[in-house]
CSV table of C-alpha atoms in Angstrom, one decimal:
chain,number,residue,atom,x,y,z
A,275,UNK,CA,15.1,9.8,7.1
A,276,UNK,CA,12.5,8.6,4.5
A,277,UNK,CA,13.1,6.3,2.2
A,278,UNK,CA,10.9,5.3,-1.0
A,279,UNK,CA,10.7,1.5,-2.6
A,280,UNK,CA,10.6,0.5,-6.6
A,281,UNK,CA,10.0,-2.6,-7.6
A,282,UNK,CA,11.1,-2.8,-11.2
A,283,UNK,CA,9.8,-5.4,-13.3
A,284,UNK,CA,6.5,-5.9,-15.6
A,285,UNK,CA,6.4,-9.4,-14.5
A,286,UNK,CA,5.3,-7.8,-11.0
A,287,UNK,CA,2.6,-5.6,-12.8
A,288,UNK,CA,1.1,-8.6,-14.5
A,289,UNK,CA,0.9,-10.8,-11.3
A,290,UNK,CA,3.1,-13.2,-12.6
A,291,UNK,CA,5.5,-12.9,-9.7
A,292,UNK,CA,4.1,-12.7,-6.0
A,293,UNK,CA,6.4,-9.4,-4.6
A,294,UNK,CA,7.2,-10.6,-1.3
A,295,UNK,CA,10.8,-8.1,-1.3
A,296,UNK,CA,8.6,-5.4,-0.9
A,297,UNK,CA,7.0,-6.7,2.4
A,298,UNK,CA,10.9,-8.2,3.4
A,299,UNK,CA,12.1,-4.2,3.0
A,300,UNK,CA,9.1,-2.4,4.3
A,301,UNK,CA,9.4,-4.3,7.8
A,302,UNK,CA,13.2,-3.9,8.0
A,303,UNK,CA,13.1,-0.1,7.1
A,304,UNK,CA,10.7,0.1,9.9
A,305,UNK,CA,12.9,-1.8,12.4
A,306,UNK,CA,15.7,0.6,11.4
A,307,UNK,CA,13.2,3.7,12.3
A,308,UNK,CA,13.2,4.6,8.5
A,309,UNK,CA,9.8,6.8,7.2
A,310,UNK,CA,8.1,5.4,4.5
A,311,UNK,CA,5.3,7.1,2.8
A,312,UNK,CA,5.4,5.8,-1.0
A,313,UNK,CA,6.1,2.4,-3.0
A,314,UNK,CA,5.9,1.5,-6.2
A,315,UNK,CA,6.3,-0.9,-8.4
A,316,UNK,CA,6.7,-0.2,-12.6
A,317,UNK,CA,7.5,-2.1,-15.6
A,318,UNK,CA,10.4,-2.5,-17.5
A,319,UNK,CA,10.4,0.8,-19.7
A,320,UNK,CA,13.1,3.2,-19.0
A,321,UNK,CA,10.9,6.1,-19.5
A,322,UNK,CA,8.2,5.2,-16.9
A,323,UNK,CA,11.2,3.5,-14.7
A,324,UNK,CA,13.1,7.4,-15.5
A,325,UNK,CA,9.9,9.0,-14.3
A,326,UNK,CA,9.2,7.2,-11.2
A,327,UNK,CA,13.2,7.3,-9.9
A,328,UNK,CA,13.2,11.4,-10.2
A,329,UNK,CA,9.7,11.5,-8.6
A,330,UNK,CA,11.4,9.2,-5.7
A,331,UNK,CA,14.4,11.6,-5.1
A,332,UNK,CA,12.6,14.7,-5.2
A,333,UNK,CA,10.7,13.2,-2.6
A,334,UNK,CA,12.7,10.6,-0.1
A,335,UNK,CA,16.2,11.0,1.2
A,336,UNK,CA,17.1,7.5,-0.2
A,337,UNK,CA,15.4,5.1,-2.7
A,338,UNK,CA,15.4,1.0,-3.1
A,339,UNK,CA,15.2,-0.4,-6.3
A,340,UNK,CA,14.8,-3.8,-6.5
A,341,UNK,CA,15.4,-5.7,-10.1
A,342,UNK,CA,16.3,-5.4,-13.4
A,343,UNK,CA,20.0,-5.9,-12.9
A,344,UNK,CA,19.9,-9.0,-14.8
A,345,UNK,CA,22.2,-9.6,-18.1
A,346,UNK,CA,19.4,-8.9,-20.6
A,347,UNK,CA,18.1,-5.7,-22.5
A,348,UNK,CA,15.3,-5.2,-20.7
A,349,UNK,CA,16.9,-5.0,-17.2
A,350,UNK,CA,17.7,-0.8,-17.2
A,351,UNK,CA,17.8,-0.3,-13.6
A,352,UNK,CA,21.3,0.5,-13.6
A,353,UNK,CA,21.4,2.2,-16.3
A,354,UNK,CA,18.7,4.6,-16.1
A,355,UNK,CA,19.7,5.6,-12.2
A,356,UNK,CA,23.0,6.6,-13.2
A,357,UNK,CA,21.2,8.6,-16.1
A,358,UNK,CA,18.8,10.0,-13.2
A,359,UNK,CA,21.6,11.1,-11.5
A,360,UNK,CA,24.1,12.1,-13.8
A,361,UNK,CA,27.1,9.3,-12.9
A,362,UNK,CA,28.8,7.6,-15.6
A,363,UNK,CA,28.9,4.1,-16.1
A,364,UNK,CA,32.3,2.2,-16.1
A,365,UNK,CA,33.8,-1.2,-15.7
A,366,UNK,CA,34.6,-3.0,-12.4
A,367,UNK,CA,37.4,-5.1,-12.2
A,368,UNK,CA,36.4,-6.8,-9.2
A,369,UNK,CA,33.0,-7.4,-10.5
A,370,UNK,CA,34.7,-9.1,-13.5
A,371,UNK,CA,36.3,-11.7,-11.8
A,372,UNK,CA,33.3,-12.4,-9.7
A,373,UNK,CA,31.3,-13.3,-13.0
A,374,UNK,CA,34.3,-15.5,-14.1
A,375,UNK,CA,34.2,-17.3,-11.2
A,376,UNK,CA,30.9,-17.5,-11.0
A,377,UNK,CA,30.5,-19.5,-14.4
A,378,UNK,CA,34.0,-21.1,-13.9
A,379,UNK,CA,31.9,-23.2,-10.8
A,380,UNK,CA,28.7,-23.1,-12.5
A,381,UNK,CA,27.4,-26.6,-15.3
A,382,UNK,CA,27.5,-24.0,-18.1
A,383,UNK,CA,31.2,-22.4,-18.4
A,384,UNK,CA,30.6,-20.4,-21.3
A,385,UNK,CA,30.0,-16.7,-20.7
A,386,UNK,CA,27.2,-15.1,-22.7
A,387,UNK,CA,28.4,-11.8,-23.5
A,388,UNK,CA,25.3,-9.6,-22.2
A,389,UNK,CA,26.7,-11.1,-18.8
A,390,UNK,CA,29.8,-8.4,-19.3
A,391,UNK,CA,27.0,-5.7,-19.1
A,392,UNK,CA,26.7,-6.7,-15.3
A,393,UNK,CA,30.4,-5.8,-14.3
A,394,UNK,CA,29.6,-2.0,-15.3
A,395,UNK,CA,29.0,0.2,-12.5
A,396,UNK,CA,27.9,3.9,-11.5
A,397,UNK,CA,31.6,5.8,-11.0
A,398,UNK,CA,32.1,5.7,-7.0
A,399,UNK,CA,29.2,3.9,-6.7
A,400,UNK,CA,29.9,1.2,-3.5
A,401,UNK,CA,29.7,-2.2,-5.3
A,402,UNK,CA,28.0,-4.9,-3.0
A,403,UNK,CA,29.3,-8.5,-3.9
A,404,UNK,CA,26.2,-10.7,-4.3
A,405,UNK,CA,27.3,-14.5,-3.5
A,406,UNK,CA,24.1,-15.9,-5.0
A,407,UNK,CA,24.5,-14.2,-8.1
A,408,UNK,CA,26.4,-12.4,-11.1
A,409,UNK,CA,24.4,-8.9,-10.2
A,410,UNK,CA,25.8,-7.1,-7.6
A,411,UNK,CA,24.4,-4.8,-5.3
A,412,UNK,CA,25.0,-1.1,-5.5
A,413,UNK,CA,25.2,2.0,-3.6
A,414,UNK,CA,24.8,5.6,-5.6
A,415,UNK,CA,25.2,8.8,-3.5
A,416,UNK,CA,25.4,12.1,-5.0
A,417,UNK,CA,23.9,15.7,-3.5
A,418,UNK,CA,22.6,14.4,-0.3
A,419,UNK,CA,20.7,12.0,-2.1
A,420,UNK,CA,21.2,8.1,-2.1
A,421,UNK,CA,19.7,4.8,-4.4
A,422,UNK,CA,20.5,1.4,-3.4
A,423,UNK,CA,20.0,-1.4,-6.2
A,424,UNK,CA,19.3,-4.8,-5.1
A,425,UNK,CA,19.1,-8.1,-7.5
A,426,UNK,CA,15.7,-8.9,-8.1
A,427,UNK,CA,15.2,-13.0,-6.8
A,428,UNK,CA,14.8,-12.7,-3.2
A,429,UNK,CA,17.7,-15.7,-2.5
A,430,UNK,CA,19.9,-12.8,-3.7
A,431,UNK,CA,18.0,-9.8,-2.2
A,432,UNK,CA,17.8,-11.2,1.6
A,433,UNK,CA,21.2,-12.2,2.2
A,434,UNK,CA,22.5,-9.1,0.6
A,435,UNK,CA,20.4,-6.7,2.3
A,436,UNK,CA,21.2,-8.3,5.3
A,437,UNK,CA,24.7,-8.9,5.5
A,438,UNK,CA,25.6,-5.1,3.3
A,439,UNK,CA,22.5,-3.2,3.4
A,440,UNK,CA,21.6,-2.9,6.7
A,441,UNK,CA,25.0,-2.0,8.3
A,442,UNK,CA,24.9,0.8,5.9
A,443,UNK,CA,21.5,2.2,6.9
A,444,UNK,CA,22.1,1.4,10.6
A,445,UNK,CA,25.2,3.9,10.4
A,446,UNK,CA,23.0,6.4,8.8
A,447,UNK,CA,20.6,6.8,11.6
A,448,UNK,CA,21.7,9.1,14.6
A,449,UNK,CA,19.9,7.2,17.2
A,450,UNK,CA,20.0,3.6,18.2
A,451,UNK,CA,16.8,1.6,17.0
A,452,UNK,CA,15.6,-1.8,19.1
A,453,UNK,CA,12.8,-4.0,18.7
A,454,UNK,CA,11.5,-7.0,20.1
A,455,UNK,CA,8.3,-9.4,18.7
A,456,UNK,CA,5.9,-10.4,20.9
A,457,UNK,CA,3.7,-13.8,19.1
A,458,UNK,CA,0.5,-14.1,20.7
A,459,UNK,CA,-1.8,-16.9,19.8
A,460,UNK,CA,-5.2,-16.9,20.9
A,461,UNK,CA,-6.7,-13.7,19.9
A,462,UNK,CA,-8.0,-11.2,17.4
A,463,UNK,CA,-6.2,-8.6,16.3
A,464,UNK,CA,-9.1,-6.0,17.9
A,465,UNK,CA,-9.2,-7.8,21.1
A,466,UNK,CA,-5.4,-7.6,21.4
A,467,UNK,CA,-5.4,-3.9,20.7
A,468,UNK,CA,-8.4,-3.7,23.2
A,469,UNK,CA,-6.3,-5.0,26.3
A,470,UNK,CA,-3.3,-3.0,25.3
A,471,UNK,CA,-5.3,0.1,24.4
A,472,UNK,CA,-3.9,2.3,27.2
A,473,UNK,CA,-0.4,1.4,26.7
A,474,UNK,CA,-1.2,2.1,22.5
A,475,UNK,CA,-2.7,5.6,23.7
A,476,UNK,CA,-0.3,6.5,26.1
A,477,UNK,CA,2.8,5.5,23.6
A,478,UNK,CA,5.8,7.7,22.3
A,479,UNK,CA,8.7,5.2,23.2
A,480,UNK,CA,8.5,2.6,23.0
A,481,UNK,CA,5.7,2.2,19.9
A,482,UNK,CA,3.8,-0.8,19.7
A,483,UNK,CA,2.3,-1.8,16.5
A,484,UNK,CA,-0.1,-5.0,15.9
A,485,UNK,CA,0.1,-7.4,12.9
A,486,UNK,CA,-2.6,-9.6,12.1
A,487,UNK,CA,-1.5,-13.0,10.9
A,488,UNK,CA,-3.5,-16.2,10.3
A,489,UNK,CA,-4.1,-17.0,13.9
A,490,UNK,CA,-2.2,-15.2,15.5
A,491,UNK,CA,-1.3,-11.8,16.3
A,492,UNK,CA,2.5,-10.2,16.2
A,493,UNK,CA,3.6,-6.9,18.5
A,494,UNK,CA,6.5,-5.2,17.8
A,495,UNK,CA,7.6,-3.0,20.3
A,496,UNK,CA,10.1,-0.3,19.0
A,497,UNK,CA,12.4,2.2,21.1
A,498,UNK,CA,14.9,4.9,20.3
A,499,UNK,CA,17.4,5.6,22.5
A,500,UNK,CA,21.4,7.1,22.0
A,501,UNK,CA,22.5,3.4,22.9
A,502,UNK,CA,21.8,-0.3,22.5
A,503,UNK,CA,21.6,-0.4,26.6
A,504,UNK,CA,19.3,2.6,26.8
A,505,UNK,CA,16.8,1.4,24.4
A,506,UNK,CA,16.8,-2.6,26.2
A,507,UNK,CA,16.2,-0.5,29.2
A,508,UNK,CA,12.5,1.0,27.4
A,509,UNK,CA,11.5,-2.6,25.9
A,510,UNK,CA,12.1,-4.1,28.9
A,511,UNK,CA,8.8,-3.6,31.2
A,512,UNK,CA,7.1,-2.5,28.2
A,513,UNK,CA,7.5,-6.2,26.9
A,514,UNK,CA,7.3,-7.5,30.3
A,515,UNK,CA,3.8,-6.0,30.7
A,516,UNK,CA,2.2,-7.4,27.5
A,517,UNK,CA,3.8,-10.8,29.2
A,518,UNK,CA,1.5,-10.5,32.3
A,519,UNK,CA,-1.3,-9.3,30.4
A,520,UNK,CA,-1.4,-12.3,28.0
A,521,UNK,CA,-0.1,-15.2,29.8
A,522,UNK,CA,0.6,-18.2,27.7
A,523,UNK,CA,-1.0,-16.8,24.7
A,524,UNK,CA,2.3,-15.4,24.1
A,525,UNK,CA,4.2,-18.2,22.3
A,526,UNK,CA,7.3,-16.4,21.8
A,527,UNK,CA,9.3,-12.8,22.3
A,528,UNK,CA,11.9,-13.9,19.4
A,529,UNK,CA,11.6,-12.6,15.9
A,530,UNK,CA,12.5,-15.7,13.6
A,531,UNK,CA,10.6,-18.2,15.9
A,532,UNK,CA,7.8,-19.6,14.3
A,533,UNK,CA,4.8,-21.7,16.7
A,534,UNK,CA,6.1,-24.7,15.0
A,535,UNK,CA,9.3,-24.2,16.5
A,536,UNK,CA,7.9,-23.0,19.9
A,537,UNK,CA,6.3,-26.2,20.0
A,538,UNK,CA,9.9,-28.6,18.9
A,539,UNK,CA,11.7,-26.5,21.3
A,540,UNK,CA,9.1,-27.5,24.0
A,541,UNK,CA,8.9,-30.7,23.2
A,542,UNK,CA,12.7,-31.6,23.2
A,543,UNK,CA,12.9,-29.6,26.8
A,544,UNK,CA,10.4,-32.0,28.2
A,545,UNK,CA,12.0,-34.9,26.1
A,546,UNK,CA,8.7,-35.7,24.5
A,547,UNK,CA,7.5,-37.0,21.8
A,548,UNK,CA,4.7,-36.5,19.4
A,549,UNK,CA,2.7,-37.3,16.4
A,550,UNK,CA,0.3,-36.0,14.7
A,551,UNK,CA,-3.3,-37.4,12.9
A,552,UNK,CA,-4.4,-35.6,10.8
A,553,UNK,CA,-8.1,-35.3,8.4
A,554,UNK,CA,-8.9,-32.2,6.8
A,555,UNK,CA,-5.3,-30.7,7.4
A,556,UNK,CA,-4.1,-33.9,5.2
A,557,UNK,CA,-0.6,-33.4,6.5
A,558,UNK,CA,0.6,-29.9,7.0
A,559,UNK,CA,0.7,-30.1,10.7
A,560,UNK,CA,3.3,-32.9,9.8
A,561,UNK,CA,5.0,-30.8,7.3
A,562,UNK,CA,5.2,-27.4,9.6
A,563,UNK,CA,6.6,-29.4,12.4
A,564,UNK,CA,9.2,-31.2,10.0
A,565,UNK,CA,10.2,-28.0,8.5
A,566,UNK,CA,11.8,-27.5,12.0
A,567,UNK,CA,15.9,-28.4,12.2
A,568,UNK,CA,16.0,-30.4,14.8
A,569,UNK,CA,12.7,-32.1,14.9
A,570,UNK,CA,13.6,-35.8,13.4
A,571,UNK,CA,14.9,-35.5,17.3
A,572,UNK,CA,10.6,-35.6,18.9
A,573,UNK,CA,8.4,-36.1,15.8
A,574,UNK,CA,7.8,-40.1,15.3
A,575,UNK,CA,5.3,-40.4,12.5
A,576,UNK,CA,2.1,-38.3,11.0
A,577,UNK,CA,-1.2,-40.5,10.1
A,578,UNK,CA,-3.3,-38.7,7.1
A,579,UNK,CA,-6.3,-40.5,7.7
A,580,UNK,CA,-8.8,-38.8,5.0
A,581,UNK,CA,-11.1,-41.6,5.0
A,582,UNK,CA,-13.6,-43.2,7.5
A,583,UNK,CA,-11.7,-46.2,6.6
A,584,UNK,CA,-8.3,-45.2,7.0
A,585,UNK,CA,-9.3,-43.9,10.7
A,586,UNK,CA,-10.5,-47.3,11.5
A,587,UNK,CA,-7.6,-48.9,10.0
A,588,UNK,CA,-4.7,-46.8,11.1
A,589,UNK,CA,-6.3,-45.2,14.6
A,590,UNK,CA,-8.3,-47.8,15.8
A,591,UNK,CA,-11.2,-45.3,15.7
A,592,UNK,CA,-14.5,-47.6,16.6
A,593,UNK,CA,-16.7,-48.3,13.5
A,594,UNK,CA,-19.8,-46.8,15.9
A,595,UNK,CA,-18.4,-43.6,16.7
A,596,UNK,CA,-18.1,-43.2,13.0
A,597,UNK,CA,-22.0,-44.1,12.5
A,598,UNK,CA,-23.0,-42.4,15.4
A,599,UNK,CA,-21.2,-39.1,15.8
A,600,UNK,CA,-19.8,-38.9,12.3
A,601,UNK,CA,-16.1,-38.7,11.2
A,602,UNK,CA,-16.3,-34.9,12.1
A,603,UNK,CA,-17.0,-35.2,15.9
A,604,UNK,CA,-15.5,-35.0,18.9
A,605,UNK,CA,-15.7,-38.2,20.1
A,606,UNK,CA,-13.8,-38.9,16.5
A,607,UNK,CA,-11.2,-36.9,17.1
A,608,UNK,CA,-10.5,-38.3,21.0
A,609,UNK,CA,-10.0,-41.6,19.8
A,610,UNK,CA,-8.1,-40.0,16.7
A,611,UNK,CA,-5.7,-38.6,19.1
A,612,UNK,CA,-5.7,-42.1,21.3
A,613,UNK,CA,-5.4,-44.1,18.3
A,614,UNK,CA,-2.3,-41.5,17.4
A,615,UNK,CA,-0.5,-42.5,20.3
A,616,UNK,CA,-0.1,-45.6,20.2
A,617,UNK,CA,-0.1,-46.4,16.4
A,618,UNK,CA,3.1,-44.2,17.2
A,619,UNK,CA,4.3,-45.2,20.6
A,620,UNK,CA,4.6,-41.4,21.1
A,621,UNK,CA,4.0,-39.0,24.1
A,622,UNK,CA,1.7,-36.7,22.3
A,623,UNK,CA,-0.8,-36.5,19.9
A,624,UNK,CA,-2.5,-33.5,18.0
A,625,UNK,CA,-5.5,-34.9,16.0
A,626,UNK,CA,-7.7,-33.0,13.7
A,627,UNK,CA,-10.9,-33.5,12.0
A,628,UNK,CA,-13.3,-31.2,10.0
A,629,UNK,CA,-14.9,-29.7,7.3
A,630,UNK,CA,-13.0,-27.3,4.8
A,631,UNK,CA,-15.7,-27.0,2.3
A,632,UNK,CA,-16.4,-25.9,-0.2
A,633,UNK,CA,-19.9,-28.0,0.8
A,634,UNK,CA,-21.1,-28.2,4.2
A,635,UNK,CA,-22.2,-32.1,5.6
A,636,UNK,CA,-25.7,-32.4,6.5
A,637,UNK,CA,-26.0,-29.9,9.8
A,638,UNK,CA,-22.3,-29.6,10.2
A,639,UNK,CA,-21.6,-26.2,8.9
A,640,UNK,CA,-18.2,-25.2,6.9
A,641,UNK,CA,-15.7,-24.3,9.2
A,642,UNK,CA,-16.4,-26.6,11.9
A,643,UNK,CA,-13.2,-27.9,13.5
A,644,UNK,CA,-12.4,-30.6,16.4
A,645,UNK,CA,-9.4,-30.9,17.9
A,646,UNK,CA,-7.5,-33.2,20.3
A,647,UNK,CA,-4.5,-33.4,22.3
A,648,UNK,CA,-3.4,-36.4,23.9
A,649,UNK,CA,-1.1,-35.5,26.7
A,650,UNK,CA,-0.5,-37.3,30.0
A,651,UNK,CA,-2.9,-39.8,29.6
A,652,UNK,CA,-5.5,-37.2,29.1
A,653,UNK,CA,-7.2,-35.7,25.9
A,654,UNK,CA,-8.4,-32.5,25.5
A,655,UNK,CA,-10.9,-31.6,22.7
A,656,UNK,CA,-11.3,-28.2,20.9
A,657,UNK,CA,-14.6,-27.2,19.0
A,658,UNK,CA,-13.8,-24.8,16.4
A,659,UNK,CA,-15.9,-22.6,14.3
A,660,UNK,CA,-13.2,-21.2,11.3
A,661,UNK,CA,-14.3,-18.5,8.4
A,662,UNK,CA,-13.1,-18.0,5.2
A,663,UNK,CA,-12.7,-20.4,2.0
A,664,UNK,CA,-11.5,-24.1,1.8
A,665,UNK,CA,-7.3,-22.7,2.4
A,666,UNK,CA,-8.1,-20.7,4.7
A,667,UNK,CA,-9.7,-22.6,7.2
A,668,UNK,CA,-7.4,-25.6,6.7
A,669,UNK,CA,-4.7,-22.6,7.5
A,670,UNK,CA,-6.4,-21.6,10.6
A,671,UNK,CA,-6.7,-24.9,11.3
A,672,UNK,CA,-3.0,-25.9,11.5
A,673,UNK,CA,-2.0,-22.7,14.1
A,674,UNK,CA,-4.7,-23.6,16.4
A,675,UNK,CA,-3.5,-27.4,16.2
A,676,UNK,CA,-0.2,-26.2,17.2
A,677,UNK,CA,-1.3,-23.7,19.6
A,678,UNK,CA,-3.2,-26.2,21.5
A,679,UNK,CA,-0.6,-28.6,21.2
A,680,UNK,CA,1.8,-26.3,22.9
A,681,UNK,CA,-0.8,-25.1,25.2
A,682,UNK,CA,-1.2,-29.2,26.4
A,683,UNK,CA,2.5,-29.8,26.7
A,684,UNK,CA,2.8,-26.5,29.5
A,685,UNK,CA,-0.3,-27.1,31.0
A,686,UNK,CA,0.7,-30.8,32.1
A,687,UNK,CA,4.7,-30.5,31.8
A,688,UNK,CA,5.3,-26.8,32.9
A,689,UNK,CA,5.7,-26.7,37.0
């Protein structure tokens, strides 16, 4: 089945709005073993949105449009997709009271009357009842063909693709579709593919496909088979031999975990806990591991110490090592780390110092990194050599401090 995306909505053409719905579709259409050759994204003008809807069907077996089912006159998805397809438009009951209630609960009471516009629906269309919102979702069929419209604000998108859409699609496919993620940290994208390259060659199912991230590299290994059991059966030693292959560079085999929360969940098995000091990062390997439910349970405190002075102050980092090495050394960040640990009374530290530019510090290039792990009454130091601008390498920066962080905690706590 192929299946064609529209964004609708000039604030995507104009770059007001960052369009991450079309990168949350594209990767779930793929899990459900959808093809997808074509998406688009056009403004709010219902002859270029007309246009762009009939090229769609003539082309794809089913189209997402996402936006412009808001209350106001320039939101004509609706509108011009039962036009496309020749379905009138008439009023939902259901819908009706949904908007009610919606206001009755919301600060403003008062209806606006374009809101009423949003409780008209294609005829037979299958109404999908949006929780976050007054636009519903909306599912047109006619002549083999099929157009799903889904709320614009991805808080309302997600939930409803998840919980309406995609029991819909999955019913539509004849064969079962299974995936499983494999997170590896610890490698490029090319050398990944390079020690997988006769299993990549040799593939027709299970498919792997790489994904470079910042750091790190994802695998998703895809297999059709008639039933759920059948296709564990082909992940299985397909999965099991990227395991072998990579070691502990694989973090995690489970799509929604994150190396922030590979690293809490390792932590809380070992009952450890941590803290982090952090320079050039100024606090985001605090705020990653914080972000994690659960993590008030192992993280103590985070130390931002930006300043020679507020290393000495806070760490207990030695005035000479400053003058000697420099704040961007490794014997800095060793006693960074040390300092972490028992400024904190933690188990762990993960402490990073560095340059993010955009200016370079004497002989000490951009990009240069130093890492430390206290673990066990040992510290091991990283040296790190990052490209890219002033983000990026404070983004790199934060994976490989996690990465090594988790890497410590198996290599001394993992029998």
């Amino acid at each position: 089945m192929v299946v064609e995306l529209i964004s609708v909505g000039t604030e995507l053409l104009l770059g007001n709005i960052v369009n991450t719905n079309t990168q949350y579709l594209a990767e779930k259409c793929a899990l459900l073993g959808l093809s997808m050759y074509h998406q688009v994204t056009v403004g709010d003008n219902r002859e270029r949105l007309s246009e762009t809807f009939e090229t769609a069907l003539k082309r794809s077996d089913l189209v997402i449009l996402t936006g412009g089912l808001g209350p106001t006159e320039d939101d004509l998805t609706k509108e011009v997709c039962a036009q496309v397809m020749g379905i009138p438009l008439v009023e939902d009951d259901h819908t009706k009271e949904r908007i009610k209630a919606y206001f009755k609960n919301s600060i403003d009471k008062e209806i606006p009357d374009n809101n009423w516009k949003q409780a008209l629906v294609p005829q037979g269309a299958a109404v999908l009842d949006n929780d976050n919102g007054t636009a519903p979702g909306l599912i047109m069929e006619k002549d083999g063909k099929a157009a799903i419209l889904l709320p614009g604000p991805p808080n309302e998108l997600k939930p409803l693709f998840q919980d309406r859409v995609f029991p819909y699609l999955k019913k539509l496919q004849p064969e079962v579709i299974r995936s499983q993620m494999v997170k590896i940290c610890g490698h490029g994208e090319s050398q990944v593919e390079d020690k997988l390259l006769d299993l990549i060659d040799g593939q027709s199912n299970p498919t792997i496909a790489t994904y470079a991230k910042t750091a790190e590299v994802h695998l998703r290994v895809t297999a059709k088979a008639s039933d759920e059991d059948e296709a564990k059966g082909l992940l299985k030693p397909v999965v099991k031999e990227i395991k072998s292959r990579f070691g502990d560079d694989v973090y995690t085999t489970k799509e929604e975990e994150t190396i922030e929360m590979a690293v809490v969940r390792l932590l809380k098995k070992y009952e450890l806990t941590v803290t982090t000091a952090e320079s050039c990062t100024g606090g985001l390997i605090a705020g990653r591991l914080v972000n994690v439910p659960g993590a008030s349970q192992v993280f103590r405190e985070g130390f931002i110490t930006y300043s020679n002075k507020s290393k000495r102050k806070l760490l207990d980092v030695s005035k000479s090592t400053l003058k000697k090495y420099g704040a961007v050394s490794e014997q800095t960040a060793r006693e960074m780390a040390i300092g972490g640990v028992f400024a904190a009374d933690a188990d762990v530290c993960i402490a990073v110092t560095g340059i993010a530019g955009p200016d370079a510090e004497g002989e000490k290039p951009v990009g240069l990194v130093y890492m430390a792990c206290y673990t066990k009454d040992k510290v091991q130091v990283e040296e790190y050599h990052f490209k890219g601008n002033r983000e990026k390498i404070r983004e790199q920066s934060v994976v490989k401090a996690l990465d090594l962080l988790r890497r410590s905690i198996l290599k001394h706590y993992h029998s």
